[in-house]
Amino acid sequence: MSREQGIVAANFGRQVLVENAEGALIPCIMSGRKLRPVTGDRVMWEPLDGKNKGLVCEVLPRDNELTRPDRRGRTDVLAANVSQVMVVCAPRPTPDLFLIDRYLAAAAFMGASASVVLNKSDLENEAGLEPLREALVEYSKIGYPVIHTSAMSMEGLAPLCAQMVGHTSILVGQSGVGKSSILNALLPEADILTGELSEASGEGRHTTTASRLYHLNTGGELIDSPGVRDYAPAAFGEADLTNGFIEFAEPAGSCKFANCRHLHEPHCGVTQAVEDGVICPRRYESYKRLTRLMEQLRPGY
Ligand SMILES: Nc1nc2c(ncn2[C@@H]2O[C@H](COP(=O)(O)OP(=O)(O)OP(=O)(O)O)[C@@H](O)[C@H]2O)c(=O)[nH]1
Ligand SMILES: [Mg+2]
Ligand SMILES: [Zn+2]
């Protein structure tokens, strides 16, 4: 049997769905224990037992990967070969701006572009909507596209699609913000299970458990990912956190010390820019919080 190239459309642990050149989805097992293909991976595979099953023989080199720690503290790769991270938030469940900042930093480190999606913008009577809208203005000011959508009323879906043309995008964000619902609104035929927000806990019930890649009719690929309650950036490795906050780049150019961490150093361009009102104090607080988290994860940072 000859080898073919394909792309991993979903990953269920020991089995993956590989999309072949014709666009058909082939359930595949792996040829070895060391092979760990994830959604978005380009793989070489060969058919087994006729055509309806396959064996993944090789994972081709990745452009990048989006990682996060799993419950046991090990690094979990959510998806590979992603060119755009779309951080979804909503007035319900209670928004977590620090989580948005961490995902935006992760996007910068993996060399992907990023944008912010405010979903459930139909919830006009929700007290949290207006403050969230105002908070997100800060992101447009520093250059991130901010798109207001409603998977319910279908508002904002055209600008969202326009933003995804030419990209492999991934929807990330808290559980229950409506990532799967957005995909359902764009691709009703995909019939993706979405969860009811339970009033008691505010958490989704039919929560997505595996990342899955879909093709958009308007152009581009979109990956739905399982939501999170928390996202600790264990996988930032040796990266300089300054690079995760794109608006720090210019002010950091005038720091006296090349290795300035923008905390207590004298003549720091970043802390000066915070004082001058050029950098948003809340973003600077996120930077400090993330720095502290990194210190706990790797002493001596
Ligand atoms: N009012 C309103 N409700 C929405 C909207 N989008 C999603 N919902 C509701 O929010 C709940 C959660 O939606 P999901 O699409 O499952 O959320 P998710 O982000 O995929 O959640 P996880 O898979 O757990 O990460 C469901 O009850 C949806 O009906 C929207 O635009 N407006
Ligand atoms: Mg989901
Ligand atoms: Zn500095």
XYZ file of C-alpha atoms and ligand atoms in Angstrom:
335
model
C 0.000 0.000 0.000
C 1.271 3.434 -0.822
C 1.703 6.226 1.671
C -0.398 9.330 1.391
C -0.282 12.707 3.063
C -3.217 13.856 5.151
C -4.195 16.274 7.867
C -5.403 15.333 11.350
C -8.975 16.615 11.748
C -9.525 15.248 15.248
C -7.552 13.508 17.919
C -9.123 11.077 20.381
C -5.986 9.894 22.109
C -5.167 6.506 20.620
C -7.140 7.159 17.473
C -7.165 10.109 15.093
C -9.330 11.109 12.152
C -7.164 11.816 9.128
C -8.561 13.790 6.230
C -7.289 12.400 2.934
C -6.695 14.265 -0.323
C -10.353 13.798 -1.316
C -11.587 15.258 1.963
C -12.790 11.947 3.436
C -12.188 11.260 7.128
C -10.280 8.036 7.832
C -10.053 6.650 11.399
C -6.391 5.852 11.968
C -4.258 4.206 14.598
C -0.580 4.956 15.117
C 2.308 2.789 13.924
C 4.261 3.406 17.130
C 3.803 4.602 20.692
C 6.003 7.618 20.123
C 3.758 9.004 17.405
C 1.465 11.605 18.980
C -0.363 13.380 16.180
C -2.685 16.222 17.199
C -5.393 18.171 15.383
C -3.840 20.231 12.586
C -0.855 17.928 12.115
C 0.224 16.960 8.621
C 0.864 13.226 8.619
C 1.892 10.398 6.310
C -0.517 7.474 6.540
C -1.362 4.283 4.714
C -4.695 2.498 4.269
C -5.432 -0.649 6.316
C -8.060 -3.320 5.566
C -9.227 -1.807 2.338
C -9.847 1.898 2.529
C -11.869 2.629 5.645
C -9.092 2.482 8.216
C -5.540 3.654 8.291
C -2.191 3.693 9.997
C -0.321 6.919 10.712
C 3.392 6.300 10.020
C 4.885 9.755 10.401
C 4.050 13.184 11.778
C 5.544 15.849 9.510
C 7.435 18.730 11.150
C 5.165 21.299 12.813
C 5.212 25.026 12.082
C 4.099 25.589 15.674
C 1.935 24.150 18.422
C -0.498 25.528 20.978
C 0.116 23.858 24.310
C -1.343 23.962 27.768
C -0.748 21.938 30.894
C -3.195 19.096 31.539
C -4.615 18.273 34.972
C -1.526 16.279 35.886
C 0.767 19.176 35.023
C 2.042 17.614 31.817
C 2.106 19.556 28.597
C -0.868 18.907 26.384
C -0.712 19.968 22.723
C -4.123 21.397 21.758
C -3.368 21.796 18.064
C -0.522 22.189 15.586
C 0.097 24.412 12.555
C -2.190 27.199 13.728
C -1.790 30.615 12.109
C -4.388 32.525 14.135
C -5.558 32.255 17.744
C -9.079 33.610 18.308
C -9.754 34.194 21.976
C -13.483 34.006 22.624
C -15.091 35.685 25.623
C -18.664 36.500 26.636
C -20.561 38.362 29.350
C -21.441 34.923 30.729
C -19.616 32.974 32.242
C -17.870 35.772 34.155
C -15.106 37.043 31.855
C -11.479 36.509 32.792
C -9.307 39.163 31.132
C -6.115 37.630 32.520
C -6.967 34.463 30.606
C -7.322 36.524 27.415
C -3.912 38.098 28.063
C -2.308 34.693 28.529
C -3.727 33.355 25.287
C -2.617 36.483 23.416
C 0.881 36.000 24.840
C 0.828 32.340 23.804
C -0.141 33.386 20.269
C 2.800 35.789 20.115
C 5.240 33.113 21.286
C 4.025 30.587 18.746
C 4.262 33.088 15.900
C 0.519 33.178 15.235
C -1.633 36.253 14.810
C -4.434 36.774 17.301
C -7.833 38.365 17.649
C -10.517 38.667 20.304
C -14.140 37.631 19.830
C -16.890 38.947 22.091
C -19.673 36.406 21.699
C -23.221 36.524 23.137
C -23.442 40.197 22.227
C -27.211 39.599 22.003
C -27.371 39.522 25.822
C -28.199 43.215 26.004
C -29.707 42.938 29.485
C -26.692 41.181 30.929
C -24.941 43.549 33.363
C -21.521 42.287 32.328
C -21.846 43.103 28.617
C -21.115 46.835 28.619
C -18.069 46.657 30.952
C -16.682 43.835 28.817
C -17.181 45.861 25.623
C -15.314 48.748 27.236
C -12.501 46.525 28.482
C -12.006 45.086 25.006
C -11.466 48.547 23.501
C -8.020 48.318 25.088
C -7.190 45.394 22.795
C -8.214 47.201 19.610
C -6.077 50.162 20.685
C -2.957 47.979 20.768
C -3.756 46.409 17.414
C -5.784 43.244 17.995
C -8.927 42.890 15.888
C -11.963 42.714 18.202
C -15.083 41.178 16.679
C -18.529 41.244 18.301
C -20.614 38.188 17.504
C -23.706 36.321 18.522
C -24.049 32.668 17.636
C -27.688 33.121 18.646
C -28.715 36.114 16.504
C -25.963 35.450 13.907
C -24.701 39.012 14.346
C -21.068 39.638 13.406
C -20.527 36.346 11.610
C -19.533 38.009 8.305
C -16.661 40.031 9.836
C -15.641 36.903 11.738
C -15.454 34.895 8.495
C -13.530 37.692 6.807
C -10.980 37.546 9.619
C -10.510 33.788 9.078
C -9.882 33.755 5.325
C -6.420 32.396 4.553
C -5.836 31.188 8.106
C -5.953 28.028 10.141
C -7.611 29.539 13.187
C -8.328 28.048 16.578
C -11.144 29.131 18.903
C -9.952 29.159 22.508
C -11.363 30.510 25.749
C -13.324 29.676 28.848
C -15.760 26.807 28.826
C -19.262 27.988 27.931
C -18.419 31.185 26.006
C -19.878 29.661 22.829
C -16.956 28.397 20.729
C -18.835 25.334 19.475
C -21.973 27.430 18.999
C -20.052 29.797 16.717
C -18.927 26.818 14.639
C -22.483 25.523 14.499
C -23.698 28.910 13.309
C -21.078 28.911 10.547
C -21.461 25.224 9.623
C -24.981 24.083 10.603
C -24.408 20.794 8.764
C -21.594 19.913 11.186
C -24.188 19.616 13.997
C -21.719 20.061 16.825
C -22.869 19.299 20.366
C -23.013 22.409 22.502
C -23.686 22.759 26.181
C -26.372 24.430 28.228
C -24.901 26.782 30.773
C -25.931 25.342 34.089
C -27.244 28.185 36.204
C -25.760 26.762 39.374
C -22.159 26.386 38.309
C -21.973 28.552 35.212
C -20.101 25.738 33.479
C -20.987 24.122 30.175
C -22.427 20.603 30.233
C -21.901 19.269 26.709
C -18.443 20.576 26.919
C -16.091 19.905 24.009
C -13.497 17.277 24.891
C -11.272 17.155 21.793
C -9.996 19.729 19.314
C -11.534 19.355 15.878
C -10.767 20.977 12.544
C -13.427 22.150 10.092
C -13.259 23.760 6.643
C -15.158 27.000 6.194
C -17.109 27.611 2.992
C -15.922 31.208 3.088
C -12.254 30.162 3.186
C -9.919 29.010 5.901
C -9.827 26.246 8.478
C -11.279 26.580 11.959
C -10.441 24.435 14.981
C -12.859 24.140 17.915
C -11.058 23.425 21.170
C -12.118 22.306 24.641
C -12.656 25.273 26.943
C -10.756 25.899 30.116
C -11.399 27.125 33.603
C -7.777 28.040 33.974
C -4.816 28.240 31.671
C -1.341 28.280 33.140
C 1.394 29.032 30.645
C 3.814 26.273 31.672
C 4.869 25.869 28.094
C 6.232 29.392 27.647
C 9.644 27.882 28.341
C 12.519 30.312 28.144
C 10.556 32.956 26.275
C 10.979 36.599 27.271
C 7.530 37.502 28.583
C 7.876 41.049 27.253
C 7.284 39.653 23.758
C 3.882 38.366 24.825
C 2.638 41.924 25.423
C 2.912 43.514 21.998
C 2.411 47.086 23.214
C 5.500 46.798 25.484
C 7.916 46.440 22.548
C 8.332 50.109 21.751
C 8.596 51.467 25.331
C 10.945 48.572 26.243
C 13.338 49.957 23.647
C 14.179 52.788 26.035
C 14.874 50.629 29.115
C 18.354 51.326 30.495
C 19.154 47.638 30.949
C 18.931 45.259 28.014
C 17.700 42.473 30.321
C 15.189 44.747 32.111
C 12.212 42.797 33.456
C 10.177 45.985 33.862
C 9.499 45.347 37.553
C 11.702 47.375 39.908
C 14.538 48.345 37.559
C 15.443 52.045 37.318
C 14.978 53.919 34.014
C 12.487 51.400 32.697
C 10.618 52.439 29.561
C 7.703 50.121 30.314
C 6.943 51.293 33.877
C 7.360 54.866 32.590
C 4.811 54.177 29.847
C 2.394 52.808 32.480
C 2.842 56.019 34.514
C 2.312 58.125 31.400
C -0.922 56.291 30.644
C 0.447 54.835 27.397
C 0.306 51.227 28.624
C -2.971 50.078 30.190
C -2.359 49.436 33.933
C -4.497 46.298 33.822
C -2.328 44.805 31.071
C 0.768 45.667 33.096
C -0.781 43.897 36.120
C -1.329 40.837 33.901
C 2.321 40.977 32.887
C 3.411 41.068 36.543
C 1.053 38.240 37.463
C 2.353 36.141 34.612
C 5.936 36.900 35.638
C 5.144 35.671 39.162
C 3.551 32.505 37.758
C 6.639 31.865 35.656
C 8.857 32.327 38.707
C 6.930 29.619 40.517
C 7.251 27.296 37.546
C 10.907 27.944 36.914
C 12.798 29.422 39.867
C 15.470 31.871 38.869
C 13.535 33.351 35.985
N -27.388 34.156 24.298
C -26.412 33.491 23.691
N -26.080 32.259 24.121
C -25.086 31.604 23.489
C -24.393 32.187 22.372
N -23.447 31.309 21.970
C -23.536 30.239 22.776
N -24.535 30.399 23.689
C -24.907 29.429 24.745
O -23.807 29.222 25.625
C -23.779 27.871 26.079
C -22.394 27.252 25.860
O -22.114 27.201 24.484
P -20.989 26.246 23.843
O -20.953 26.554 22.397
O -21.183 24.828 24.247
O -19.661 26.806 24.570
P -18.139 26.315 24.362
O -17.298 27.547 24.425
O -18.017 25.471 23.166
O -17.883 25.464 25.686
P -16.797 24.278 25.894
O -16.968 23.284 24.800
O -17.124 23.727 27.261
O -15.457 24.932 25.879
C -24.904 27.156 25.334
O -26.012 27.092 26.192
C -25.190 28.060 24.151
O -26.524 27.959 23.713
C -24.788 33.498 21.942
O -24.252 34.102 21.021
N -25.805 34.094 22.658
Mg -17.379 23.540 22.885
Zn 12.054 47.904 31.488
